[in-house]
PDB file of C-alpha atoms in Angstrom:
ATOM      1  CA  UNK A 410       0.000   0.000   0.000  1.00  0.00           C
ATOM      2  CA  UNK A 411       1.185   2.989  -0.952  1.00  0.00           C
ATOM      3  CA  UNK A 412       0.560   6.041   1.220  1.00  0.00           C
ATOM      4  CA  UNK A 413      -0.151   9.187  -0.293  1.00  0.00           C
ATOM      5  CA  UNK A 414      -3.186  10.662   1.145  1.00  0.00           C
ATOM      6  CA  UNK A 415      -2.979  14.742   0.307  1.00  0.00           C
ATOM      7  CA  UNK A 416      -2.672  17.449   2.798  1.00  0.00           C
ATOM      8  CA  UNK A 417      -3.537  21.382   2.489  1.00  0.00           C
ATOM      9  CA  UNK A 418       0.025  22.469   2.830  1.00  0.00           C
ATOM     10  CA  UNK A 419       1.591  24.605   0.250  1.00  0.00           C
ATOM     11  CA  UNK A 420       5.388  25.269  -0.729  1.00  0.00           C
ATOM     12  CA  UNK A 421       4.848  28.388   0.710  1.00  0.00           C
ATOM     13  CA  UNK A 422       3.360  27.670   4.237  1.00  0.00           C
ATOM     14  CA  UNK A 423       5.775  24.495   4.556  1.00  0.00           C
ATOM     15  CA  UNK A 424       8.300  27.517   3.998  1.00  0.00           C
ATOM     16  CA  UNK A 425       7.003  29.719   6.668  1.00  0.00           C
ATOM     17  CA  UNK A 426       6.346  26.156   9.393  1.00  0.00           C
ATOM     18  CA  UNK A 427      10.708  25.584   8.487  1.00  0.00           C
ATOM     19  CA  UNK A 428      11.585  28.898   9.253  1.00  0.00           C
ATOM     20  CA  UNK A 429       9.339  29.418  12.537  1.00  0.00           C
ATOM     21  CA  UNK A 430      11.950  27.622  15.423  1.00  0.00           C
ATOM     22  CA  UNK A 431       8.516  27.355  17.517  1.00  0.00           C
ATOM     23  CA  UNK A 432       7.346  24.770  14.883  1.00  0.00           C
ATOM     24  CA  UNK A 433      10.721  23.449  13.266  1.00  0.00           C
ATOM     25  CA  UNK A 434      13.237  23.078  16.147  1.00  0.00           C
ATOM     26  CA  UNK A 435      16.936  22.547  14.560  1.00  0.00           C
ATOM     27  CA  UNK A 436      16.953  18.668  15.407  1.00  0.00           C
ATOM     28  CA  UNK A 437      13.434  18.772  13.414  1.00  0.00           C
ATOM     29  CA  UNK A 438      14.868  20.588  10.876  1.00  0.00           C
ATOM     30  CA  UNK A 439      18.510  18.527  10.753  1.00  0.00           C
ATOM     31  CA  UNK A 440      16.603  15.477  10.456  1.00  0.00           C
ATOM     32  CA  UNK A 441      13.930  16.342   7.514  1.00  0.00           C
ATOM     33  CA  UNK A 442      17.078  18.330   5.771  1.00  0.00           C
ATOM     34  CA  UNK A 443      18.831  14.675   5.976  1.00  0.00           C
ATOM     35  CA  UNK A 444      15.717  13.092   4.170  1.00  0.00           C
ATOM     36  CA  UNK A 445      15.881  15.871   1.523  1.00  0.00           C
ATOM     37  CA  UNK A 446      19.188  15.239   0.614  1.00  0.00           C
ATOM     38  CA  UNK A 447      19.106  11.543   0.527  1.00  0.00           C
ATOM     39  CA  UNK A 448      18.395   9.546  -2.887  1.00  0.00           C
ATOM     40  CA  UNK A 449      14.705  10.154  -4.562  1.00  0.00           C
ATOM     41  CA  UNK A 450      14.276  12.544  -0.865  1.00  0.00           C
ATOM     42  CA  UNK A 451      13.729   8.649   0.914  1.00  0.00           C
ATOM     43  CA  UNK A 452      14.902   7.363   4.303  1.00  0.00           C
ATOM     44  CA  UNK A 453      13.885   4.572   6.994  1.00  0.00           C
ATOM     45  CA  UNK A 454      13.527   5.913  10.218  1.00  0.00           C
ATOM     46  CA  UNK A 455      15.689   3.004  11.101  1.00  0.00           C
ATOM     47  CA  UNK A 456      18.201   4.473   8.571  1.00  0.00           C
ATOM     48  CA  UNK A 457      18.021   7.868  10.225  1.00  0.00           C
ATOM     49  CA  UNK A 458      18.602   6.582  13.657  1.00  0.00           C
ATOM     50  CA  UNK A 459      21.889   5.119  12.537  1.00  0.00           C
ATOM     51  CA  UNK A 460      23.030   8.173  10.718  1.00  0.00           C
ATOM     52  CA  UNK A 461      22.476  10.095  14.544  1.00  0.00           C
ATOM     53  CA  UNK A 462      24.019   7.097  16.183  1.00  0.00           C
ATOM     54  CA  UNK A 463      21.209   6.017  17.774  1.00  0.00           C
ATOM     55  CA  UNK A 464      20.373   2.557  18.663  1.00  0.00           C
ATOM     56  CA  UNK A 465      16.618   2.442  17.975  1.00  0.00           C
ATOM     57  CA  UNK A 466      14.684   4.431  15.723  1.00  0.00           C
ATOM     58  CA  UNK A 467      12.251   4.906  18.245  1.00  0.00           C
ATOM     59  CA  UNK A 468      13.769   8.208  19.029  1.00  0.00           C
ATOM     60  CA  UNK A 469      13.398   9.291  15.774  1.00  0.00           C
ATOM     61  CA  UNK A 470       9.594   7.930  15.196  1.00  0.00           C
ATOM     62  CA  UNK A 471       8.864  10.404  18.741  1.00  0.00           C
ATOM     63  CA  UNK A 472      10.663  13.650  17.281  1.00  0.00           C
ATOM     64  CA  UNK A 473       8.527  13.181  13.740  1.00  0.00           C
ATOM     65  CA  UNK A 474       4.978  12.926  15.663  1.00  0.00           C
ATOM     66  CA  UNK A 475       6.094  15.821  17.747  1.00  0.00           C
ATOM     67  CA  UNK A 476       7.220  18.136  14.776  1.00  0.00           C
ATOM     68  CA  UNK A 477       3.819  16.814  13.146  1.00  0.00           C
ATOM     69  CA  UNK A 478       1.668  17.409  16.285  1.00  0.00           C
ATOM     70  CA  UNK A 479       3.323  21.392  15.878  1.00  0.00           C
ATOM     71  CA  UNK A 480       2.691  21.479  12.251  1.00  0.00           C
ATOM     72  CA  UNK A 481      -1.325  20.838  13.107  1.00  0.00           C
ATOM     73  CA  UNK A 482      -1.024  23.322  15.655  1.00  0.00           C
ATOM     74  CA  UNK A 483      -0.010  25.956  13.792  1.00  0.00           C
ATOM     75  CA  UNK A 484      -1.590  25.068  10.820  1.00  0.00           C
ATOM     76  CA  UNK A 485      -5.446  23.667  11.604  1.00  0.00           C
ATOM     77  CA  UNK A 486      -4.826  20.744   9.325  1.00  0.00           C
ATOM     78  CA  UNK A 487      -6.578  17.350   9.852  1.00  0.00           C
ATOM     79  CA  UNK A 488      -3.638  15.019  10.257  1.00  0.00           C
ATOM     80  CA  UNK A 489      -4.101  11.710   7.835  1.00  0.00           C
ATOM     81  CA  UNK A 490      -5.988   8.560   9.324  1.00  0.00           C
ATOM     82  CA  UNK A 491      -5.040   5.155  10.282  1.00  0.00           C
ATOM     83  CA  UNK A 492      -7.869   2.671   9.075  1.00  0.00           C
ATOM     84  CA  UNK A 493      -8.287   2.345  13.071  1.00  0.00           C
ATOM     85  CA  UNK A 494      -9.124   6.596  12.921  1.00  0.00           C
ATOM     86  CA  UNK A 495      -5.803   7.635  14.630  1.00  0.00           C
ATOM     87  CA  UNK A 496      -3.743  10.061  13.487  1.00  0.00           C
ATOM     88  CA  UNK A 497      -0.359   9.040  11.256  1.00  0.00           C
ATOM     89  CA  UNK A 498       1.742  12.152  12.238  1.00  0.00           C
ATOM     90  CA  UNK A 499       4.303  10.460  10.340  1.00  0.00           C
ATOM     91  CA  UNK A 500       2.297  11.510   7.394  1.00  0.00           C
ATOM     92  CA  UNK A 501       2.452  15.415   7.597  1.00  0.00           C
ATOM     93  CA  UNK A 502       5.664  15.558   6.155  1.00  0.00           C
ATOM     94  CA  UNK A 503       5.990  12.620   4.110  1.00  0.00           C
ATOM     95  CA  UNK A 504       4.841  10.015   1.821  1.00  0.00           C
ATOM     96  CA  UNK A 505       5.461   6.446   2.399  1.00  0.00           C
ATOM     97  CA  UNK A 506       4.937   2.413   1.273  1.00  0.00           C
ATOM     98  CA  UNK A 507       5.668  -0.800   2.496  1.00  0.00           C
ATOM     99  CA  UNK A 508       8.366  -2.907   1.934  1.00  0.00           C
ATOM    100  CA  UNK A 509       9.569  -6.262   3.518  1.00  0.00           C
ATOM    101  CA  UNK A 510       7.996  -5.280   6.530  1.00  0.00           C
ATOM    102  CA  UNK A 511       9.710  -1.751   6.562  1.00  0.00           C
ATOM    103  CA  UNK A 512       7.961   1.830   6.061  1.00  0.00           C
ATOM    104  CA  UNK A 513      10.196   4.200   4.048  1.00  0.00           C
ATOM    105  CA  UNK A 514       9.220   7.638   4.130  1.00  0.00           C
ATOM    106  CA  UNK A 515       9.474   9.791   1.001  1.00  0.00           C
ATOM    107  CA  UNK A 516       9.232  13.430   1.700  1.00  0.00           C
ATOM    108  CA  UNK A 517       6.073  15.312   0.459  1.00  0.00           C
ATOM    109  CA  UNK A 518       6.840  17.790  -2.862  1.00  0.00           C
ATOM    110  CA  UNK A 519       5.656  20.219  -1.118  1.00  0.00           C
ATOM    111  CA  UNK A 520       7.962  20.166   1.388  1.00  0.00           C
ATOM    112  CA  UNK A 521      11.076  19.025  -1.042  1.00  0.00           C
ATOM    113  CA  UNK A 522      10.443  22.658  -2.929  1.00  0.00           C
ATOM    114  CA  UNK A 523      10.283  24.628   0.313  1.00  0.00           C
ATOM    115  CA  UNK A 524      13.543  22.858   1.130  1.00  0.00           C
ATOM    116  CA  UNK A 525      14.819  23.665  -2.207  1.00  0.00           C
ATOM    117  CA  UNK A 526      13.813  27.586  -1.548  1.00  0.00           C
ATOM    118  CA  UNK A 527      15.707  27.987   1.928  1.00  0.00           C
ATOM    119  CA  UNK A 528      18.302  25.745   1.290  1.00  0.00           C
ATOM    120  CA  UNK A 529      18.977  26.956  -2.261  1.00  0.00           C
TER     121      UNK A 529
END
């Protein structure tokens, strides 16, 4: 299954949500910049963990649902639904499928072009 479900976030206001530290703190923002950069914009979270020599990606999972619960804050969106009705915060800033058992997450085009704006 291939997750894909949209979201009312522009370019623009994934712009604005990056450059406001009370919604993109600079671990958020290290992390996400590591997923833009990365082949086809595509990481594990397991694959994250081990770039910030962490043991688990547990850690990682935590800091994405937090950034995600912020990004709803600020922004009033209704976060994509589990078939069970709960939110998947991983799903604010990224796409995703999966694949032997493991969930890559592909970031959003909206949020590769905003990266594309600040970082240049």
């Amino acid at each position: 299954m291939f997750y894909d479900d949209p979201l009312e976030i522009t370019t623009k206001t994934w712009v604005e949500l990056l450059t406001d530290k009370e919604v993109t703190r600079e671990s958020d923002f290290n992390v996400l910049k590591m997923v833009y950069e990365s082949k086809n914009h595509e990481l594990r979270a397991s694959e994250i963990a081990s770039r910030l020599n962490l043991s688990h990606h547990g850690p990682v999972n935590l800091q994405i649902s937090r950034f995600s619960k912020r990004v709803v804050a600020k922004t009033g969106i209704q976060p994509p639904l589990s078939r069970k009705g709960n939110p998947r915060w991983w799903h604010i800033p990224f796409l995703g499928y999966e694949k032997r058992g493991m969930y890559p997450w592909i970031m959003r085009p909206e949020l590769v072009m905003a990266f594309e704006k600040i970082c240049g």
